PDB file of C-alpha atoms and ligand atoms in Angstrom:
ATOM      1  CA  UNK N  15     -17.867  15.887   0.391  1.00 54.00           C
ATOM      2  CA  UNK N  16     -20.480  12.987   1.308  1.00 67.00           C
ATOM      3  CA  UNK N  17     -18.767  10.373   3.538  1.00 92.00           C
ATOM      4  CA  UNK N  18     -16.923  12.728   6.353  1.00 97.00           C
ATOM      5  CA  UNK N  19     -16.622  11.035  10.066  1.00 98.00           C
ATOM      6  CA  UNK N  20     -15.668  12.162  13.015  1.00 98.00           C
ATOM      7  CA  UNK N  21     -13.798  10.659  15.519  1.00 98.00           C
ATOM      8  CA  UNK N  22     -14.470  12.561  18.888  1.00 97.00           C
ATOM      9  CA  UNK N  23     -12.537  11.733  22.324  1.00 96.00           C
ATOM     10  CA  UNK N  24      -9.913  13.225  24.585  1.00 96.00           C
ATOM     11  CA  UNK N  25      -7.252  11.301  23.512  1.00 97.00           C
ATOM     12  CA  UNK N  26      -5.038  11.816  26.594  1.00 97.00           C
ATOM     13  CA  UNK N  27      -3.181  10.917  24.928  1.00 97.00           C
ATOM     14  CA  UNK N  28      -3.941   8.311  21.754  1.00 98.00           C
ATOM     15  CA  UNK N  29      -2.985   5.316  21.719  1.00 98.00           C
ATOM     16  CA  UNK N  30      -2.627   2.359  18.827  1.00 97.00           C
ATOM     17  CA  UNK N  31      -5.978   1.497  19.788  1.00 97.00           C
ATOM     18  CA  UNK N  32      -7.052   5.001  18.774  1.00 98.00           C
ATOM     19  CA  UNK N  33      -4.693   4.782  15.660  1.00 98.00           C
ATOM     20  CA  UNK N  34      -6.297   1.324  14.670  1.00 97.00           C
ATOM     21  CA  UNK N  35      -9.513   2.877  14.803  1.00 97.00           C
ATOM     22  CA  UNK N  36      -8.720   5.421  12.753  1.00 98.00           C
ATOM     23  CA  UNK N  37      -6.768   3.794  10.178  1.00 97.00           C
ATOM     24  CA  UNK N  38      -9.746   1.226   9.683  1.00 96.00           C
ATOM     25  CA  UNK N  39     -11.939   4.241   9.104  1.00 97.00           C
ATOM     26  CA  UNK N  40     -10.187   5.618   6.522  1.00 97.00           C
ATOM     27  CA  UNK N  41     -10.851   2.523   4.694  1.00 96.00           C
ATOM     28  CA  UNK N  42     -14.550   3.463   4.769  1.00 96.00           C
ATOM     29  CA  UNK N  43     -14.884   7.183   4.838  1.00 97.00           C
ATOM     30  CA  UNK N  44     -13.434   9.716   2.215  1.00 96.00           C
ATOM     31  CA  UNK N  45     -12.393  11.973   5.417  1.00 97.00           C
ATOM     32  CA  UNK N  46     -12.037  11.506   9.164  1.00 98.00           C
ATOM     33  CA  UNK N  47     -11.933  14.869  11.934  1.00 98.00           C
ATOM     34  CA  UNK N  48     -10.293  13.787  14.895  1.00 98.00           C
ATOM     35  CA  UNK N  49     -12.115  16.015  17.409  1.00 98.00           C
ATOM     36  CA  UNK N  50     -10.332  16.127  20.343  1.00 98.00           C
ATOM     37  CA  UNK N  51     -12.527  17.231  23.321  1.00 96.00           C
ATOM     38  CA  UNK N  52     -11.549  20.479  25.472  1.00 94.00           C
ATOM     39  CA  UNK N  53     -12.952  19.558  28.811  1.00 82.00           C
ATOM     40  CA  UNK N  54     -11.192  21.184  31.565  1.00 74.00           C
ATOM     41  CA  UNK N  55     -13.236  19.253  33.858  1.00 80.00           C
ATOM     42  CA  UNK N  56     -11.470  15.803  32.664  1.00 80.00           C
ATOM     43  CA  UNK N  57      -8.028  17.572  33.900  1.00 89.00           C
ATOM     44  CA  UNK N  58      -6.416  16.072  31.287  1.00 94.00           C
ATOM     45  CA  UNK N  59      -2.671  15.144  31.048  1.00 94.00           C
ATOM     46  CA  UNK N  60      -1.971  17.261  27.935  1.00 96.00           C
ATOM     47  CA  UNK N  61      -3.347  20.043  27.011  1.00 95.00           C
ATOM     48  CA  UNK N  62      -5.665  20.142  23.805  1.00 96.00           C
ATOM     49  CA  UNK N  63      -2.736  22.134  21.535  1.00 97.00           C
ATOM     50  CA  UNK N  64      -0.554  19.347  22.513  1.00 97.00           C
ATOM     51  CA  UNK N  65      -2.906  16.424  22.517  1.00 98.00           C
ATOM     52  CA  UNK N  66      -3.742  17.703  18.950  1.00 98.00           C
ATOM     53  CA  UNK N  67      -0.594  18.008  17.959  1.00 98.00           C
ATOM     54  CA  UNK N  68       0.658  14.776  19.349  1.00 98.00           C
ATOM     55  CA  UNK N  69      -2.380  13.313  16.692  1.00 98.00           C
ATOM     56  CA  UNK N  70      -1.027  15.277  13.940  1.00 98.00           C
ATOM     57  CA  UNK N  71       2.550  14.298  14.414  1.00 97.00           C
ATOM     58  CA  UNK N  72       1.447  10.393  13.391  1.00 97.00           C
ATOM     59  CA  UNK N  73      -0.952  11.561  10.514  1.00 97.00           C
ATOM     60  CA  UNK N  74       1.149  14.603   9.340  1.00 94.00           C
ATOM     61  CA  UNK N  75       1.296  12.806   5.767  1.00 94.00           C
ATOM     62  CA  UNK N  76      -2.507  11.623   5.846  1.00 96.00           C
ATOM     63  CA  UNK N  77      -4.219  14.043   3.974  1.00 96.00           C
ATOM     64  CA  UNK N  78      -8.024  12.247   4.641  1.00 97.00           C
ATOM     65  CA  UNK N  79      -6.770  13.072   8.196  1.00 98.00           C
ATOM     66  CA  UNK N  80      -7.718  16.099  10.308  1.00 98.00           C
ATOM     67  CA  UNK N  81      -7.332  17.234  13.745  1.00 98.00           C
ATOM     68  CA  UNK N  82      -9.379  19.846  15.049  1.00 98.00           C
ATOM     69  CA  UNK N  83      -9.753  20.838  19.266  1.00 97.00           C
ATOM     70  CA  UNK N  84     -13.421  21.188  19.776  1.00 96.00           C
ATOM     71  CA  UNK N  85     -15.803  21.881  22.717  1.00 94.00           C
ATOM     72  CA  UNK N  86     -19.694  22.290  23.375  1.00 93.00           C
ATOM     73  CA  UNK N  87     -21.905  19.625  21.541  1.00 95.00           C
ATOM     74  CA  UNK N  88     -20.782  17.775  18.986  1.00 96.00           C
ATOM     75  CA  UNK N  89     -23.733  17.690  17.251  1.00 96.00           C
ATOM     76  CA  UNK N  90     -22.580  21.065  16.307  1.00 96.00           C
ATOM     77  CA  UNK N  91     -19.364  20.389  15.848  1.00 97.00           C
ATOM     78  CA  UNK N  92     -20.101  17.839  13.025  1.00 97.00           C
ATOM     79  CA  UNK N  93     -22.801  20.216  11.135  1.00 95.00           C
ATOM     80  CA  UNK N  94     -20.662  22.908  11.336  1.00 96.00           C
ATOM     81  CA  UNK N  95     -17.652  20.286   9.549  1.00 96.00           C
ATOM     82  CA  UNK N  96     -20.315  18.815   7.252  1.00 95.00           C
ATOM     83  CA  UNK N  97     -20.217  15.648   8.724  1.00 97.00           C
ATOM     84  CA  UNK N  98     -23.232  13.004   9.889  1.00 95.00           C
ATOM     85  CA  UNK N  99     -21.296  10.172  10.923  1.00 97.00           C
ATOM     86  CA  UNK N 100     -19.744   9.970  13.888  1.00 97.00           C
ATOM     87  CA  UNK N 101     -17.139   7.156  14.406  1.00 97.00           C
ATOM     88  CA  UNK N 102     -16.715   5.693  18.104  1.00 96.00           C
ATOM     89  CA  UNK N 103     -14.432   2.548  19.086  1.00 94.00           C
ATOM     90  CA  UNK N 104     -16.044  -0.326  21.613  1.00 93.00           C
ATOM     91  CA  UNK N 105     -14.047  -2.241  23.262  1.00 90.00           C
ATOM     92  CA  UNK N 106     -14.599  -5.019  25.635  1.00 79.00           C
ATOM     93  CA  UNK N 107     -17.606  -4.422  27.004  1.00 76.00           C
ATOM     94  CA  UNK N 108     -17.199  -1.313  29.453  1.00 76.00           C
ATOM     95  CA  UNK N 109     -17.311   1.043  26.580  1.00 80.00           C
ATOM     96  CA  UNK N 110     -21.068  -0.296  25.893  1.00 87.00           C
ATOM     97  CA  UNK N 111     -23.642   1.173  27.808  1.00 89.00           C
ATOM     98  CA  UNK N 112     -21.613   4.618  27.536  1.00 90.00           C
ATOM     99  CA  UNK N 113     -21.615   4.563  24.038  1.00 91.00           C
ATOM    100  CA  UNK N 114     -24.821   3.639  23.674  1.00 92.00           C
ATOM    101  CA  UNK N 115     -26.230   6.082  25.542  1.00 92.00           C
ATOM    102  CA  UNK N 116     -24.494   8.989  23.714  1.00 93.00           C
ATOM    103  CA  UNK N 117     -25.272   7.832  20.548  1.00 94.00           C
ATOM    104  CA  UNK N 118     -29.342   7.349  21.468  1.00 95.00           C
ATOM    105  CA  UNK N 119     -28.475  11.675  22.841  1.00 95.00           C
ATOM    106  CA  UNK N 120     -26.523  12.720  19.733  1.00 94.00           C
ATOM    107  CA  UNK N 121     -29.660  11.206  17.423  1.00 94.00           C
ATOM    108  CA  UNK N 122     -32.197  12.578  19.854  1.00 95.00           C
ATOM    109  CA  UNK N 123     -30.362  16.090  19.344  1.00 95.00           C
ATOM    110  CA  UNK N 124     -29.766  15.531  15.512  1.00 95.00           C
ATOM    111  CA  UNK N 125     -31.584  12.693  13.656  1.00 95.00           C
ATOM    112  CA  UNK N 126     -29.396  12.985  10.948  1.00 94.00           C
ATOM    113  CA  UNK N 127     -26.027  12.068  12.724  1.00 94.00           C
ATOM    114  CA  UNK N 128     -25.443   8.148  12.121  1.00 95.00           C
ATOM    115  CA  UNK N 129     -22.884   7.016  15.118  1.00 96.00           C
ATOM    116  CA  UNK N 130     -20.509   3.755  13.606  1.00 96.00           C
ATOM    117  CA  UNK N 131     -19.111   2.182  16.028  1.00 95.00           C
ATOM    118  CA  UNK N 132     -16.014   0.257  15.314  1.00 94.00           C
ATOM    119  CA  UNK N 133     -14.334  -2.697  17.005  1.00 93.00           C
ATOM    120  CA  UNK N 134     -10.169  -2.865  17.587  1.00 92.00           C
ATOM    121  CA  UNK N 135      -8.038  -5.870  16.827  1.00 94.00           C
ATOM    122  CA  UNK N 136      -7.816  -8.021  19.984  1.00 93.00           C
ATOM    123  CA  UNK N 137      -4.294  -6.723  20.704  1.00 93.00           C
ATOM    124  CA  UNK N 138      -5.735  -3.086  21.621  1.00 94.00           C
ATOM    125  CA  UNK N 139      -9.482  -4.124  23.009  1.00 92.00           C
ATOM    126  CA  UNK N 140      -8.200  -3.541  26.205  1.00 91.00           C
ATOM    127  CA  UNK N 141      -6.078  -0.727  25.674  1.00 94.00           C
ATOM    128  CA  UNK N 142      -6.735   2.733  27.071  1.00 95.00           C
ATOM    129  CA  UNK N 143      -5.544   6.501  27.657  1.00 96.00           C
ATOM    130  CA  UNK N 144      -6.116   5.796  31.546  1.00 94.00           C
ATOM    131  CA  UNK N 145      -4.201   2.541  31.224  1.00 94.00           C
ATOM    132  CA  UNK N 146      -1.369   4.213  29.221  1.00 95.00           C
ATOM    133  CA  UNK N 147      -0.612   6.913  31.627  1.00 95.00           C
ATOM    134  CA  UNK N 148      -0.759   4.931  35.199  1.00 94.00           C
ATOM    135  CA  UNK N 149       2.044   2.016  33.234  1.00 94.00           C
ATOM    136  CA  UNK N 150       4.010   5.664  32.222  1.00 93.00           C
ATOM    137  CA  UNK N 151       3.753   7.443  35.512  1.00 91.00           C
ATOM    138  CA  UNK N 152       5.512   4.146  37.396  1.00 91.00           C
ATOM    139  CA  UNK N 153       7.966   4.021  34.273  1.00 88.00           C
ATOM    140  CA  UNK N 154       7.243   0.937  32.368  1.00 90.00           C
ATOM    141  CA  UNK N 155       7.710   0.113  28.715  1.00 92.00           C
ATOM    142  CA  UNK N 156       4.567   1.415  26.308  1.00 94.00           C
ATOM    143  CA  UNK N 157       6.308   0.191  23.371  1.00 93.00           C
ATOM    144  CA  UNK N 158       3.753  -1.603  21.186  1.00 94.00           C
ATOM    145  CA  UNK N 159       1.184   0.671  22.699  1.00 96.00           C
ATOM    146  CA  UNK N 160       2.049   4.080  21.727  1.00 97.00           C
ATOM    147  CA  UNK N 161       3.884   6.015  18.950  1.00 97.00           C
ATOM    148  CA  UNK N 162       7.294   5.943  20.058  1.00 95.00           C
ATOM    149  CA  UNK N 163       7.046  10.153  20.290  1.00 95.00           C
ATOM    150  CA  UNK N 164       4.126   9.648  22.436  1.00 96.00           C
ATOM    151  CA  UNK N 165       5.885   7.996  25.171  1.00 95.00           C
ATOM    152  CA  UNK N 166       8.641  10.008  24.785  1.00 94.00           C
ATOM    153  CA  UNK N 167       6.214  12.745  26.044  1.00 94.00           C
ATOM    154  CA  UNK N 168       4.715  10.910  28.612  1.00 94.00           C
ATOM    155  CA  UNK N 169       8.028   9.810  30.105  1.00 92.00           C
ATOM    156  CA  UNK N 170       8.901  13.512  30.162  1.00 91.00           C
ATOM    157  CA  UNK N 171       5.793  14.666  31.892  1.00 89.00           C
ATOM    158  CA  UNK N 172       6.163  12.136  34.510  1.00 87.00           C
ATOM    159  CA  UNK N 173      10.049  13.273  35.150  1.00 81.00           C
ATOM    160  CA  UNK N 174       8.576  16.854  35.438  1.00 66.00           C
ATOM    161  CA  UNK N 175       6.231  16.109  38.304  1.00 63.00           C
ATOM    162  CA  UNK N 176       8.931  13.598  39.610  1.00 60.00           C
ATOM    163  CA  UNK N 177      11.236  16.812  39.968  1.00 56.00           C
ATOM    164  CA  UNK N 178       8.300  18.768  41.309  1.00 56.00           C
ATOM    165  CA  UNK N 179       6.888  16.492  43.860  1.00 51.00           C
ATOM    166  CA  UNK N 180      11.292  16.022  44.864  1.00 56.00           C
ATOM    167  CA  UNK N 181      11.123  19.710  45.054  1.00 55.00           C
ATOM    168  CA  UNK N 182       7.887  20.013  47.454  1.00 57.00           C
ATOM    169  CA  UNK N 183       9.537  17.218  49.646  1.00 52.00           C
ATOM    170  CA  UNK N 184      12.037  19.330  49.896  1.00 51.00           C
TER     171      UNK N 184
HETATM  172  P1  ADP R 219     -13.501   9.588  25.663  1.00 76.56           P
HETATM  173  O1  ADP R 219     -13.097  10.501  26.752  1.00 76.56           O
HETATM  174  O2  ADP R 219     -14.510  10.153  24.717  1.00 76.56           O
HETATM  175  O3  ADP R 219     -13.844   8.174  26.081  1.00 76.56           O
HETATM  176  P2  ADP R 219     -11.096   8.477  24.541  1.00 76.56           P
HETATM  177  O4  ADP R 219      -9.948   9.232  23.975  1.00 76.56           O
HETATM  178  O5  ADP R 219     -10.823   7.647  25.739  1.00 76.56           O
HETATM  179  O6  ADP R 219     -12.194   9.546  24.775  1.00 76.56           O
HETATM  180  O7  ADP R 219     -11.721   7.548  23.434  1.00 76.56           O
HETATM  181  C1  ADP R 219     -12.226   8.055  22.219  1.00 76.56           C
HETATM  182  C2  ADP R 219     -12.919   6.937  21.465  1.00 76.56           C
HETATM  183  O8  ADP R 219     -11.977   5.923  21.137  1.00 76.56           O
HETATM  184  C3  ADP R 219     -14.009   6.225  22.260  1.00 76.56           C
HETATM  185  O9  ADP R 219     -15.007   5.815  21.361  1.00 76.56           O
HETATM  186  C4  ADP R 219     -13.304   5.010  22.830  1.00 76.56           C
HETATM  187  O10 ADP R 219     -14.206   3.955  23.083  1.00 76.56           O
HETATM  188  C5  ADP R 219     -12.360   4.688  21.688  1.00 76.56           C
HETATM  189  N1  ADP R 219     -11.166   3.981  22.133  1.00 76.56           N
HETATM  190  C6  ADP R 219     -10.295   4.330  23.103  1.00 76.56           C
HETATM  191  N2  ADP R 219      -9.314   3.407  23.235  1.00 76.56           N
HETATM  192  C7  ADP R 219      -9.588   2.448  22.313  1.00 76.56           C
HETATM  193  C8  ADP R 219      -8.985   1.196  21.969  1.00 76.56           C
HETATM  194  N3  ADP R 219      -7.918   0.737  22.599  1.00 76.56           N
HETATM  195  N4  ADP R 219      -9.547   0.488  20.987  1.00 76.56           N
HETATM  196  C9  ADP R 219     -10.660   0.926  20.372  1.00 76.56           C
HETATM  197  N5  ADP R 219     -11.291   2.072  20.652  1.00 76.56           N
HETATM  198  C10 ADP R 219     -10.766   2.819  21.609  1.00 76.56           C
END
């Protein structure tokens, strides 16, 4: 298969932005592999099976789509998955220099890897993971944000340490 992208990040957990990224994407690329990053270091929110899962419960009828948990360079990753583009979203300008900066390492480690980096609509450009779990942990609304099963997972993670933290108070 020629045009195969993938999409790497931690998606702790994704977000519309993420979705809008990826549904634009699949206007331009036959197939796109979510790769969602297993960094223990991050201490993410979910863990990778669920993160993963969480992706595959909006695309579970995309068959272009494909979820995979991943770790070490993703250089690799994509040779190993046939795939030499590698699809990043920008937002408003923080994501810049990052992104930059990885892509100049990822072509430095494999000239053959194109990064495509693709721009939100305005509604998500300032829309993050980070941003999506602080509004969920002091229990606002994430509708418009988030899959509606999404928050539905957040709001039960952030009961769960509720009742823990209760507990520890005593
Ligand atoms: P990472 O830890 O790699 O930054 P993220 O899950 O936060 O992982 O993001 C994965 C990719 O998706 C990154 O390229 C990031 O810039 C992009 N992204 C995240 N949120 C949005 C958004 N709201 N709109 C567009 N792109 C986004």
């Amino acid at each position: 298969m020629k045009n195969v992208a993938v999409y790497p990040g931690s998606f702790d957990p994704i977000t519309n932005g993420h979705v809008d990224i990826i549904n634009r994407g699949l206007r331009i690329f036959e197939k796109i592999i979510v790769a969602v990053l297993e960094n223990p270091k991050k201490k993410p929110l979910f863990s990778t099976k669920k993160r993963v899962a969480m992706i595959n419960s909006i695309y579970q009828n995309e068959k272009n789509v494909e979820v995979k948990a991943f770790e070490g360079l993703l250089v690799e990753f994509a040779k190993k998955n046939k795939a030499k583009i590698v699809m990043r979203g920008l937002r408003a300008i923080s994501d810049f220099e990052y992104e930059f900066q990885m892509a100049l390492m990822n072509k430095k480690l494999d000239s053959k890897i194109e990064t495509f980096f693709m721009v939100p609509s305005l509604q998500y450009s300032f829309l993050s993971s980070k941003l999506v779990k602080e509004v969920g942990m002091l229990g606002g609304s994430l509708s418009g944000l988030i899959a509606p099963q999404i928050e539905k997972n957040i709001m039960e993670k952030f009961k769960k340490n509720k009742k823990i933290y209760n507990m520890k108070k005593g």
